PDB file of C-alpha atoms (C1' of nucleotides) in Angstrom:
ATOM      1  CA  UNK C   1       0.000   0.000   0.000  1.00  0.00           C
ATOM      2  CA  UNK C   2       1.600   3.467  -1.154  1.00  0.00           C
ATOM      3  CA  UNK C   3       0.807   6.640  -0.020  1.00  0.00           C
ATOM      4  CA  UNK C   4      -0.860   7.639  -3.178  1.00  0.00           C
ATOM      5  CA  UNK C   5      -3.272   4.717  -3.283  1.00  0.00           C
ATOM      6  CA  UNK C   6      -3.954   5.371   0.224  1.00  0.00           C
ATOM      7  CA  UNK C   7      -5.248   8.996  -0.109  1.00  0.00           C
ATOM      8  CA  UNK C   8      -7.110   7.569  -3.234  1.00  0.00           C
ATOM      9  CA  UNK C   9      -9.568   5.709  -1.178  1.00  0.00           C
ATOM     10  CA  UNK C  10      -9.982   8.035   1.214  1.00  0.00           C
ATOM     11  CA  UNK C  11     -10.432  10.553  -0.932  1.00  0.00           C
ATOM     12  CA  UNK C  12     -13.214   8.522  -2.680  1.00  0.00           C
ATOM     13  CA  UNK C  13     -14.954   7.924   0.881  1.00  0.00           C
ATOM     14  CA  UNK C  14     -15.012  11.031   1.713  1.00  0.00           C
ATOM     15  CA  UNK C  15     -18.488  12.244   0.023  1.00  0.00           C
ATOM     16  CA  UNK C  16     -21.630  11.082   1.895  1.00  0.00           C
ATOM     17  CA  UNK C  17     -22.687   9.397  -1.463  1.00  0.00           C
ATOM     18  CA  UNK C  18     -19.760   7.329  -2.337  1.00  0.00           C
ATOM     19  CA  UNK C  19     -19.752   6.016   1.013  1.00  0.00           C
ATOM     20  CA  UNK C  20     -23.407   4.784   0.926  1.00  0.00           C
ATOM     21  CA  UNK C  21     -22.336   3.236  -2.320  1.00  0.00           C
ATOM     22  CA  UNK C  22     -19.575   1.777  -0.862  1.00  0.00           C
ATOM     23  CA  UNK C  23     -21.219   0.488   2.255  1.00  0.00           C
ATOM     24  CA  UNK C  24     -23.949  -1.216   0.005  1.00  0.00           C
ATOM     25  CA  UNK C  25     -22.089  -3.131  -1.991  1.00  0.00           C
ATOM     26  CA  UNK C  26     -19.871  -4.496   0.690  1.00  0.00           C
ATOM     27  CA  UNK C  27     -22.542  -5.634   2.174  1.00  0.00           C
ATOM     28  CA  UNK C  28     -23.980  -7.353  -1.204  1.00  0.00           C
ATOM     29  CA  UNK C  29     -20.506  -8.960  -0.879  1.00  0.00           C
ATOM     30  CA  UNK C  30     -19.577 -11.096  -3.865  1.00  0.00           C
ATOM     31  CA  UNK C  31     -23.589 -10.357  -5.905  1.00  0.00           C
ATOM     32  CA  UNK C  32     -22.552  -6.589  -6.246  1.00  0.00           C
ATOM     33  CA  UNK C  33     -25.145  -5.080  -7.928  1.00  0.00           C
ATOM     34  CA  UNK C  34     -25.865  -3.341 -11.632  1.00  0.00           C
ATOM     35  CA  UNK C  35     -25.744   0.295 -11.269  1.00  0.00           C
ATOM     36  CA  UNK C  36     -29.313   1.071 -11.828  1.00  0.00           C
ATOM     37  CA  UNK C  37     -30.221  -1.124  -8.676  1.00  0.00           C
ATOM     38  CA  UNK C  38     -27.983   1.216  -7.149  1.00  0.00           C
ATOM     39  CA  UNK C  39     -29.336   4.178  -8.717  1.00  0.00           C
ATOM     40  CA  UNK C  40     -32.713   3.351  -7.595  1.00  0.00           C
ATOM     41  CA  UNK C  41     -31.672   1.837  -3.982  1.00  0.00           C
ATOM     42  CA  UNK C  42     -30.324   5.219  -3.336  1.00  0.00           C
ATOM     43  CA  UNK C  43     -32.230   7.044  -5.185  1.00  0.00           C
ATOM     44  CA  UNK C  44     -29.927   9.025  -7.115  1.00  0.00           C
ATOM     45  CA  UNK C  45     -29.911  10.838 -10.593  1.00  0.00           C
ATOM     46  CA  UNK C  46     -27.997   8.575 -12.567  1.00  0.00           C
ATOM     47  CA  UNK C  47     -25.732  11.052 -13.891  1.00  0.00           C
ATOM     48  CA  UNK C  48     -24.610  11.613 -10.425  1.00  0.00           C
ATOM     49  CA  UNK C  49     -24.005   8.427  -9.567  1.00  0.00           C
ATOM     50  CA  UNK C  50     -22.466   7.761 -12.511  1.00  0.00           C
ATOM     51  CA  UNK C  51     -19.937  10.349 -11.377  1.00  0.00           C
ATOM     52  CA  UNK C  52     -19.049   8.802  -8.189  1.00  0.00           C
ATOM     53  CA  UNK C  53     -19.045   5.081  -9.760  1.00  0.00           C
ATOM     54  CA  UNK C  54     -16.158   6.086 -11.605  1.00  0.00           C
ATOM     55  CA  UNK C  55     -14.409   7.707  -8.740  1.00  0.00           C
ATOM     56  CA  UNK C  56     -14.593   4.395  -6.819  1.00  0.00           C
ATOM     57  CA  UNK C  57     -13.666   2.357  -9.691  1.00  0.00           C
ATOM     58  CA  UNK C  58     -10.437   5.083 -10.107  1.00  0.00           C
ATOM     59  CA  UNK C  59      -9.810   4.653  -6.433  1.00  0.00           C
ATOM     60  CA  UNK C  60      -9.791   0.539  -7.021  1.00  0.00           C
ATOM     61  CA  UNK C  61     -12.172   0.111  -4.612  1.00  0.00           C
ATOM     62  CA  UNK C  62     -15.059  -1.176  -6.647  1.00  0.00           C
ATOM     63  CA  UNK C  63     -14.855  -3.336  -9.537  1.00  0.00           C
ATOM     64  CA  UNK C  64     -16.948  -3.613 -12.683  1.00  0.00           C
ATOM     65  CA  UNK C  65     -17.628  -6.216 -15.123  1.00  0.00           C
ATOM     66  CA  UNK C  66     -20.004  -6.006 -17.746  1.00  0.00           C
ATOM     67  CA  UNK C  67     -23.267  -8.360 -18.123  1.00  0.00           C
ATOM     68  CA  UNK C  68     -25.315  -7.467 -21.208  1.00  0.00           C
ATOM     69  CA  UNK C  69     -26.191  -3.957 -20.810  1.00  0.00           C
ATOM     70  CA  UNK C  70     -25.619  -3.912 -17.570  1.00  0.00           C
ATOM     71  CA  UNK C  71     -22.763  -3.209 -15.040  1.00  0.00           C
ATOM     72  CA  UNK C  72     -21.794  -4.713 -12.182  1.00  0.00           C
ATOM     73  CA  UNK C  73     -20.268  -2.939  -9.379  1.00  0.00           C
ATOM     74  CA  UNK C  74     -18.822  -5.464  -6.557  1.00  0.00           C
ATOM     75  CA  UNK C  75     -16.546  -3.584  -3.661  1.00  0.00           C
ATOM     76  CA  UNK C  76     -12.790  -4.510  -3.325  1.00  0.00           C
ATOM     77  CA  UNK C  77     -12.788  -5.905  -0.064  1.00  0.00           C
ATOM     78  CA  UNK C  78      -9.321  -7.075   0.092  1.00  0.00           C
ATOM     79  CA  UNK C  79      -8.130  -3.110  -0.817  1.00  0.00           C
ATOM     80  CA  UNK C  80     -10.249  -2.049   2.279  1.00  0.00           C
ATOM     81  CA  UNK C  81      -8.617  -4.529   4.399  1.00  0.00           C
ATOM     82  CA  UNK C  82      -4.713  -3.606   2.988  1.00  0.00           C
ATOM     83  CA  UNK C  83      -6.336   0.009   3.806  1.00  0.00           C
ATOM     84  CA  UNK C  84      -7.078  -0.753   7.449  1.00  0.00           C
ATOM     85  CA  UNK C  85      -3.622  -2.497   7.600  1.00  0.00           C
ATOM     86  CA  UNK C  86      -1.836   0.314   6.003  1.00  0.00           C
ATOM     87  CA  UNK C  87      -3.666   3.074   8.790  1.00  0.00           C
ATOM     88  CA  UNK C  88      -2.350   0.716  11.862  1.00  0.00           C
ATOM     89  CA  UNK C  89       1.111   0.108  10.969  1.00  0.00           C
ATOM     90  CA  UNK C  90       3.527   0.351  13.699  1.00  0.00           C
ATOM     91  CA  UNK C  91       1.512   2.061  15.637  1.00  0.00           C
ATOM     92  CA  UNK C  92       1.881   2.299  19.541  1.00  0.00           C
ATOM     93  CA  UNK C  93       5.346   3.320  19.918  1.00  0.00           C
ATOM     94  CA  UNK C  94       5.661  -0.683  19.805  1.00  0.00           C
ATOM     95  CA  UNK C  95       3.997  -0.272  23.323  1.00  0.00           C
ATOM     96  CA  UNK C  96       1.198  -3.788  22.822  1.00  0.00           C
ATOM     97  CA  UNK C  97      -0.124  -2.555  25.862  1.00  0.00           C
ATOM     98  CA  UNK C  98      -0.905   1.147  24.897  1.00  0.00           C
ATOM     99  CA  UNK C  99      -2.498  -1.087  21.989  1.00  0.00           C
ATOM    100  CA  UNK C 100      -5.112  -3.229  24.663  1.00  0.00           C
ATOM    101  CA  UNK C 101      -6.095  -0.265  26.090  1.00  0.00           C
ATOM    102  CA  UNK C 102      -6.782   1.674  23.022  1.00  0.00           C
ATOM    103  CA  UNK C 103      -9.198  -0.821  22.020  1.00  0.00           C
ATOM    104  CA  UNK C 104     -11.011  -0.932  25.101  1.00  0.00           C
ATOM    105  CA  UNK C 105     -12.019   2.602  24.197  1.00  0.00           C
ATOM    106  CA  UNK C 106     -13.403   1.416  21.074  1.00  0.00           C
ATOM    107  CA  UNK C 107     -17.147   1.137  21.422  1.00  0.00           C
ATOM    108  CA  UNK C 108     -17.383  -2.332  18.704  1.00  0.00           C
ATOM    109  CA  UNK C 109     -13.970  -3.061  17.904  1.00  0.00           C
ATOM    110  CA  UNK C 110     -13.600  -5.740  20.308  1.00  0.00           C
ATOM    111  CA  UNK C 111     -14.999  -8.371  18.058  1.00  0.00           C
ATOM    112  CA  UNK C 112     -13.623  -7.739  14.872  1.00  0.00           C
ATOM    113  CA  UNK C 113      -9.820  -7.268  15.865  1.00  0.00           C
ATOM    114  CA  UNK C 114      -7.684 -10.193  16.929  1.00  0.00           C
ATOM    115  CA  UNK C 115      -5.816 -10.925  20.466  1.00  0.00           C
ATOM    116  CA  UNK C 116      -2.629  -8.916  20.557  1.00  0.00           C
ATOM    117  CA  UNK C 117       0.086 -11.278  20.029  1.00  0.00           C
ATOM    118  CA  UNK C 118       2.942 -10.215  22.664  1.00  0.00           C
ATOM    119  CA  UNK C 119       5.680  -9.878  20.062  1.00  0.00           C
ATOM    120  CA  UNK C 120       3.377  -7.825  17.705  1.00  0.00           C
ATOM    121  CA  UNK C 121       3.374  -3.598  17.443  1.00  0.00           C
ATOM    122  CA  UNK C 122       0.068  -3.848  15.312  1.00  0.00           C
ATOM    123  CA  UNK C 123      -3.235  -3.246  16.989  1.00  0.00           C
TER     124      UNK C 123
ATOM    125  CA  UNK F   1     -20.631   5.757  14.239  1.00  0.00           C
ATOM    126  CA  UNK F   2     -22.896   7.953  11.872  1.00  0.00           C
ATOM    127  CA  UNK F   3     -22.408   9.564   8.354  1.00  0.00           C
ATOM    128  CA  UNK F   4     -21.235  12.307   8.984  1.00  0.00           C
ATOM    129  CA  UNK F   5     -18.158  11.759  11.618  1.00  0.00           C
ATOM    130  CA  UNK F   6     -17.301   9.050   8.939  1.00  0.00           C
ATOM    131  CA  UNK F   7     -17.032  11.196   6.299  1.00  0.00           C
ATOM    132  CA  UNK F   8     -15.323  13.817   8.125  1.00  0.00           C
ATOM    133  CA  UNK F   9     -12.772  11.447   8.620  1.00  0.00           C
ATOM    134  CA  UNK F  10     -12.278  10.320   5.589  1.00  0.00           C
ATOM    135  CA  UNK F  11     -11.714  13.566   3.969  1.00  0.00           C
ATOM    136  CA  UNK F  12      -9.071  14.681   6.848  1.00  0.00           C
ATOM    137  CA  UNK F  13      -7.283  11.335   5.333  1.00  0.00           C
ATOM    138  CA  UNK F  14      -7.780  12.095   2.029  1.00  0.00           C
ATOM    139  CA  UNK F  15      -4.838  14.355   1.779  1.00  0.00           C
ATOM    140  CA  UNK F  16      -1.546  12.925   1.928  1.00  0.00           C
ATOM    141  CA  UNK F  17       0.193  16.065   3.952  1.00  0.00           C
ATOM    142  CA  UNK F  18      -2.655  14.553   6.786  1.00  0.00           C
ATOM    143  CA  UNK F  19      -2.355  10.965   6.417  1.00  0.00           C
ATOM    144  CA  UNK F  20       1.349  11.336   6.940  1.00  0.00           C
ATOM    145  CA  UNK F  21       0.647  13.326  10.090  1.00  0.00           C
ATOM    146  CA  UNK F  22      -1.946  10.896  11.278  1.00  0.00           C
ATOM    147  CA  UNK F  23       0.045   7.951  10.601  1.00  0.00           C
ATOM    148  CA  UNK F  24       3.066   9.407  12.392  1.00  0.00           C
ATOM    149  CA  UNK F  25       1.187  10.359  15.277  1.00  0.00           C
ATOM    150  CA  UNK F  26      -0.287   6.614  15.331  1.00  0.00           C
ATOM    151  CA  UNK F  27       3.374   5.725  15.646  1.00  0.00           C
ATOM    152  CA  UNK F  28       3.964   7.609  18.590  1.00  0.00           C
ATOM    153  CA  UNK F  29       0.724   5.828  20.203  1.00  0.00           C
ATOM    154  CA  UNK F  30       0.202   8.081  23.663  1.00  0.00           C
ATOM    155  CA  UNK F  31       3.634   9.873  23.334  1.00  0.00           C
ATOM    156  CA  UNK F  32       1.887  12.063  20.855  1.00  0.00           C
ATOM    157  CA  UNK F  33       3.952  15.315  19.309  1.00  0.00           C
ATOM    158  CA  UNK F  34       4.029  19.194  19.854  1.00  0.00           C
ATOM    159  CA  UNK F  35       3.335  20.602  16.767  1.00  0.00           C
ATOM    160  CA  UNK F  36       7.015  22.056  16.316  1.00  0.00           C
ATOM    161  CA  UNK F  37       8.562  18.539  16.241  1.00  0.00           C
ATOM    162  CA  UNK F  38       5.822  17.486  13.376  1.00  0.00           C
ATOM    163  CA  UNK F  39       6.418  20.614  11.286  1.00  0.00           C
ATOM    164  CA  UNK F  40      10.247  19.713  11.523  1.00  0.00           C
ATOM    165  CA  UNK F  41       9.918  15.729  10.805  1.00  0.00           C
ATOM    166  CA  UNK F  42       7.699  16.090   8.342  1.00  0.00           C
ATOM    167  CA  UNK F  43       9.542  19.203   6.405  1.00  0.00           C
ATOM    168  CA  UNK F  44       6.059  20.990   6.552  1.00  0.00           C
ATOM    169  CA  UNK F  45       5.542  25.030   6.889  1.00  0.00           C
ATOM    170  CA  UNK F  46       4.136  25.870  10.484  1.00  0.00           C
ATOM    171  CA  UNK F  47       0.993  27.705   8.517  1.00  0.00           C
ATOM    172  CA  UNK F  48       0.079  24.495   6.697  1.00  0.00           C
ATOM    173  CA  UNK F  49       0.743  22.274   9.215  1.00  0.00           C
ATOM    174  CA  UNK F  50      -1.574  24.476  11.314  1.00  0.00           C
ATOM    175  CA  UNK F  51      -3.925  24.175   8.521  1.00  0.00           C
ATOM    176  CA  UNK F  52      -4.171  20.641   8.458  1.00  0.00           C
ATOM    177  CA  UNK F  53      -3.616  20.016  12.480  1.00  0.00           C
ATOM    178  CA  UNK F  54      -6.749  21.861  12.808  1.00  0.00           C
ATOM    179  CA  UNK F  55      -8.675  20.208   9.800  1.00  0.00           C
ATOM    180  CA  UNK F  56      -7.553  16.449  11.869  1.00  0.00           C
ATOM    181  CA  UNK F  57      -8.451  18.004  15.163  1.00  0.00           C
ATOM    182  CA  UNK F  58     -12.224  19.032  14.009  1.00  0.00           C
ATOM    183  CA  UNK F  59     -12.687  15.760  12.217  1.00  0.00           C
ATOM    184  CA  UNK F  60     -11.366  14.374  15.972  1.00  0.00           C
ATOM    185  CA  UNK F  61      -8.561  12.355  14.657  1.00  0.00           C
ATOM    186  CA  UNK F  62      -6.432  13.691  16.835  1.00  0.00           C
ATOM    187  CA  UNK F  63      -6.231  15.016  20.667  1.00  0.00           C
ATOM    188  CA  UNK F  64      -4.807  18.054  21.087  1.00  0.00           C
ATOM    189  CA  UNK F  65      -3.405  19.179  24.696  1.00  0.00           C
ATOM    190  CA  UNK F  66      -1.777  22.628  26.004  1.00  0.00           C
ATOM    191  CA  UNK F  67       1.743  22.064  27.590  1.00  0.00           C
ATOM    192  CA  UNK F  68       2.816  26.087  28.350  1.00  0.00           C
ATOM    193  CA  UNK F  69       3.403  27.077  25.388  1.00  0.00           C
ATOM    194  CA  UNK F  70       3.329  23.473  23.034  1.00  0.00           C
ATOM    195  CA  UNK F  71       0.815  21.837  21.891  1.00  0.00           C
ATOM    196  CA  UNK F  72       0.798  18.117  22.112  1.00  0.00           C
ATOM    197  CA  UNK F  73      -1.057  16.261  19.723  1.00  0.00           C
ATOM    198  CA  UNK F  74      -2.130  12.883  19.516  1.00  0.00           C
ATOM    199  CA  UNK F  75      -4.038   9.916  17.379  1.00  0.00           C
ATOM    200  CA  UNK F  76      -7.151   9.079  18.404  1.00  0.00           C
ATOM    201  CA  UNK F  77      -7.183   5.702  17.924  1.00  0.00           C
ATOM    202  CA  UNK F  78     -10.261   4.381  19.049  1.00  0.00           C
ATOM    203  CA  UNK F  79     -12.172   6.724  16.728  1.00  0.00           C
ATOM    204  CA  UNK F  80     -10.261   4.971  13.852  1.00  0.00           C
ATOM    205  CA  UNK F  81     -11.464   1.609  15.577  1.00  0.00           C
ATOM    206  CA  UNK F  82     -14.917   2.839  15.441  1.00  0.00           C
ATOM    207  CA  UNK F  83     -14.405   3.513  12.007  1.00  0.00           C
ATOM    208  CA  UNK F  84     -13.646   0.322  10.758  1.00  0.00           C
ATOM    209  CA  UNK F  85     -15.910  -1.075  12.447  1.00  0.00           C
ATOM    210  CA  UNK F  86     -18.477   0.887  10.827  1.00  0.00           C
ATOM    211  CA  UNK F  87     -16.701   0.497   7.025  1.00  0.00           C
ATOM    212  CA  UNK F  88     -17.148  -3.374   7.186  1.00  0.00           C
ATOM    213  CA  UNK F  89     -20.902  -3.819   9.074  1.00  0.00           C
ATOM    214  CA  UNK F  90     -22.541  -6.260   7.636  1.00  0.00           C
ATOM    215  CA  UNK F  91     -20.607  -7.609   4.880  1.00  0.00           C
ATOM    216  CA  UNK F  92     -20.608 -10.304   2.625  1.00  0.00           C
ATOM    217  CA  UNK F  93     -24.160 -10.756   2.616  1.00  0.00           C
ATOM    218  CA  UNK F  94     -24.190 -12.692   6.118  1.00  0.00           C
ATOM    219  CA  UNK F  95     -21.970 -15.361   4.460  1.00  0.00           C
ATOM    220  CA  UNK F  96     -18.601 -15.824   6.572  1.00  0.00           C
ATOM    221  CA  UNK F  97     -17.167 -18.056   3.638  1.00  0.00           C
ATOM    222  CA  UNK F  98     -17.160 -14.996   1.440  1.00  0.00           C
ATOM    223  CA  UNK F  99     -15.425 -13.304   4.149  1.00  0.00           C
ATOM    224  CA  UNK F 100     -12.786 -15.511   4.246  1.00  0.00           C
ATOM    225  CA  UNK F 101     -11.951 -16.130   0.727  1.00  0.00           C
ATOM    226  CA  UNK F 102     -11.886 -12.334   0.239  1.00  0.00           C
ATOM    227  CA  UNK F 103      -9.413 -12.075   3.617  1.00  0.00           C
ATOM    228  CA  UNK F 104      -7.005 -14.361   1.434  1.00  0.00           C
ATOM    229  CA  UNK F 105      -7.041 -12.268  -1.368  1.00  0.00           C
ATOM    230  CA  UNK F 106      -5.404  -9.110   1.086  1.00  0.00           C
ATOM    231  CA  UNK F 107      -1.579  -9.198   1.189  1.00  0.00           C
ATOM    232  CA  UNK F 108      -1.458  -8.603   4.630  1.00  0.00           C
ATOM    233  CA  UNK F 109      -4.390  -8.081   6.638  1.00  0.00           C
ATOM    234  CA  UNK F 110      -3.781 -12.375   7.977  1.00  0.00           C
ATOM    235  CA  UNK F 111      -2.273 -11.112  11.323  1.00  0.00           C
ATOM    236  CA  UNK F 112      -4.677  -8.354  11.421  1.00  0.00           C
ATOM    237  CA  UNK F 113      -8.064  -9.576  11.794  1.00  0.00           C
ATOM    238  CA  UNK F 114      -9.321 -12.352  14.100  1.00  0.00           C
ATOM    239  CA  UNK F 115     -10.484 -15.888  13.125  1.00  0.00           C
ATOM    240  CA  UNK F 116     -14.420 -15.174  11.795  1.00  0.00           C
ATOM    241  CA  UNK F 117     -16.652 -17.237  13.796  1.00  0.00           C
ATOM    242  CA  UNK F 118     -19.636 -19.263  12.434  1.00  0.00           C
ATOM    243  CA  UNK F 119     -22.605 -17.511  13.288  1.00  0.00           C
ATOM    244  CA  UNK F 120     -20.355 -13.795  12.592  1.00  0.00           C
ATOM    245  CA  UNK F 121     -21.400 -11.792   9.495  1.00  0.00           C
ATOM    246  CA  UNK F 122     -18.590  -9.770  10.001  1.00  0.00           C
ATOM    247  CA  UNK F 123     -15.148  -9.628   8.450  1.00  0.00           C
TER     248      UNK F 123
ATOM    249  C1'  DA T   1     -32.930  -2.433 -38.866  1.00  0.00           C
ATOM    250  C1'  DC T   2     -35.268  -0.332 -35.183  1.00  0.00           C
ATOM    251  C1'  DA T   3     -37.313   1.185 -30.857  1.00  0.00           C
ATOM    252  C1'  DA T   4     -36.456   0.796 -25.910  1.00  0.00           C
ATOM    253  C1'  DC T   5     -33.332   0.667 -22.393  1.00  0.00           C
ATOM    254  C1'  DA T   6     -28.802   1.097 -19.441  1.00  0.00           C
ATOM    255  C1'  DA T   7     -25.173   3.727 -18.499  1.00  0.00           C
ATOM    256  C1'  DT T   8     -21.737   7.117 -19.403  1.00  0.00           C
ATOM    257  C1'  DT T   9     -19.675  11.428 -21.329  1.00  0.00           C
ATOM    258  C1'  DC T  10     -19.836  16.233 -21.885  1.00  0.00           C
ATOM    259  C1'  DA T  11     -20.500  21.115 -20.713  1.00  0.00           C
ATOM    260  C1'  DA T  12     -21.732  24.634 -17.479  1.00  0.00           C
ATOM    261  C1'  DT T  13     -22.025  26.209 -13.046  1.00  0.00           C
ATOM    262  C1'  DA T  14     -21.663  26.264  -7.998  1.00  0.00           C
ATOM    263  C1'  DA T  15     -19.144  25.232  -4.149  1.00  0.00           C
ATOM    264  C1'  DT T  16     -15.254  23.659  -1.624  1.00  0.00           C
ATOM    265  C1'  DT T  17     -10.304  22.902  -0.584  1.00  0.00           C
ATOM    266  C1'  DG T  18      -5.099  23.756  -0.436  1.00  0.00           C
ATOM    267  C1'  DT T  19      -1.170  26.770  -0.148  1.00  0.00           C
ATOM    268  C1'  DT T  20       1.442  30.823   0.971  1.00  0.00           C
ATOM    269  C1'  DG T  21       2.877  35.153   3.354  1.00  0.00           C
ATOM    270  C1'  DT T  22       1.656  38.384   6.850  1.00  0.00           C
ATOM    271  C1'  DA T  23      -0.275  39.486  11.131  1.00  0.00           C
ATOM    272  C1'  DT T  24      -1.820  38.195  15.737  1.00  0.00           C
ATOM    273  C1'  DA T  25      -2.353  35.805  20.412  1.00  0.00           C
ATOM    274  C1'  DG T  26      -0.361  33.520  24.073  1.00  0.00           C
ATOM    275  C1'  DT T  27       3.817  31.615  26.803  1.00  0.00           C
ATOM    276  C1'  DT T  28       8.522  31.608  28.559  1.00  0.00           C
ATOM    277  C1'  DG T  29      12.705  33.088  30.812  1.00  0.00           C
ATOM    278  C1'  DA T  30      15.931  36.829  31.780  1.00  0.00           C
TER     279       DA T  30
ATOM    280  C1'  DT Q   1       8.518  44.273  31.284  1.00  0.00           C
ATOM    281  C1'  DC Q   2      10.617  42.813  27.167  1.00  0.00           C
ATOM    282  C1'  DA Q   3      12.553  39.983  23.550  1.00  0.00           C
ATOM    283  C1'  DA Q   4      12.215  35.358  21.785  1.00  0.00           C
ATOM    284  C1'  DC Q   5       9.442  31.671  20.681  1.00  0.00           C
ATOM    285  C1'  DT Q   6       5.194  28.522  19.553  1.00  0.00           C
ATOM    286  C1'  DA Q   7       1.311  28.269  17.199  1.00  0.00           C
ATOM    287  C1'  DT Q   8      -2.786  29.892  15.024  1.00  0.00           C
ATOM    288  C1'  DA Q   9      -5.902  33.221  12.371  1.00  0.00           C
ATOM    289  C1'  DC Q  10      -6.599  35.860   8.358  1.00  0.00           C
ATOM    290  C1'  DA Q  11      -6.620  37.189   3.435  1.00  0.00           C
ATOM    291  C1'  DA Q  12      -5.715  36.208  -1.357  1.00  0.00           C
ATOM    292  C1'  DC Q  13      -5.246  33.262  -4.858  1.00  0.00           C
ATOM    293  C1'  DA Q  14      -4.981  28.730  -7.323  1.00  0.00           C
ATOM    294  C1'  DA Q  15      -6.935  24.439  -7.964  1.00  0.00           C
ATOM    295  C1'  DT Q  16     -10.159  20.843  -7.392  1.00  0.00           C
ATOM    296  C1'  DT Q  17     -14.775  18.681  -6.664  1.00  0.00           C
ATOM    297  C1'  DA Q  18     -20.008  18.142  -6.915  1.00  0.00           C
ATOM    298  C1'  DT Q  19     -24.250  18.521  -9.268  1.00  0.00           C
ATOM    299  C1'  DT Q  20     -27.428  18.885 -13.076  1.00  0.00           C
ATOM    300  C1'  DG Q  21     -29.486  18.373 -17.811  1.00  0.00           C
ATOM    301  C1'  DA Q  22     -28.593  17.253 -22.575  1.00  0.00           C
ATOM    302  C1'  DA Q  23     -26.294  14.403 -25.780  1.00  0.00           C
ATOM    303  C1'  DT Q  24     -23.913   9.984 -26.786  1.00  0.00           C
ATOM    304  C1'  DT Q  25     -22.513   4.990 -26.777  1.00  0.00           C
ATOM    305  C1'  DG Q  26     -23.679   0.422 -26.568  1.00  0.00           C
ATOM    306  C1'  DT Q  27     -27.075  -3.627 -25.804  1.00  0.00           C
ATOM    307  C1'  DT Q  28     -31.450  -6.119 -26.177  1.00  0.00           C
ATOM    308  C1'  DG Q  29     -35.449  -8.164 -28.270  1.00  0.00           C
ATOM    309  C1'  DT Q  30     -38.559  -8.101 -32.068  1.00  0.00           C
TER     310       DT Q  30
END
DNA sequence: ACAACAATTCAATAATTGTTGTATAGTTGA
DNA sequence: TCAACTATACAACAATTATTGAATTGTTGT
């Protein structure tokens, strides 16, 4: 993960739209969904979304393929997890301590992030 | 977690001058940094780095705390917790095999993530 | 070939964001 | 109190991003 592809996704997270977007289609998982489901799930001017499809796709973080007329938007899950990687790397000061009771701030993290392995500086 | 914090969070990562700031301040873990010493790592002009401490700080990505005449800064970790969390609710259409076959696909997010248990619909 | 449909591109406009230099507010130590 | 220092606020300008409607490209089914 470079810096560049890094500020990419964030970048195309950053609008209230292309995060619904985003958020739908990861949870549609591997069915994605054609963009006029989309379009009519969110209800959104199709121009528009059109716009912010193509940032996402730019960013990597959604994938297309085309079926008939139709295209199919599926989010790239394993980017977002590189992402999430990328964000916690090194973190702590080494300190896996500091790391235990960051997380017990979180309000939900606590089942979706592994035990802390003593010899690790990730979260 | 709602919309709009996630958002605002996303944009204060979506420049790189910020991400490099955030990620160096989730280095230092509870250390944090004065200002000063992250204008000078990071080669940065005090105005911009003012710019974008501030942008960080409203988004609350970072902590910031008066020490006479410093100010310390630092990550706020849980929020970024939170905020994964919130990025992969409900994925994969409740299936946990999807989850893991897509977890294989990341280059590095093995050590990261716990084991996905049976009745989880969560990455 | 043709009419209907799906989706995108294009053009115009509105709104927001990033960077820099200068000026200002607050803190420290002699 | 005064000079030095830390950091931010302000103003001006450059650059980018978001939204909309109209036009275009490509596909389907008859």
């Amino acid at each position: 993960m470079d810096k560049l592809t890094a500020t990419s996704v964030f970048e195309s997270l950053a609008s209230g739209v292309r995060l619904d977007v985003f958020r739908l289609l990861v949870k549609q998982g591997l069915d994605g969904m054609v963009a006029g489901e989309i379009a009519s799930t969110l209800e959104l001017p199709p121009t528009n979304l059109s716009f912010h499809l193509k940032a996402l796709t730019q960013a990597r973080l959604l994938r297309v393929e085309q079926e008939g007329r139709y295209q199919r938007y599926r989010a790239n899950i394993p980017l977002m997890l590189d992402l999430i990687a990328y964000l916690t790397e090194e973190c702590c000061a080494g300190n896996p301590q500091q790391c235990m009771d960051l997380r017990a701030e979180s309000c939900c993290s606590s089942d979706l992030l592994p035990p802390i392995s003593d010899n690790s500086t990730k979260l």
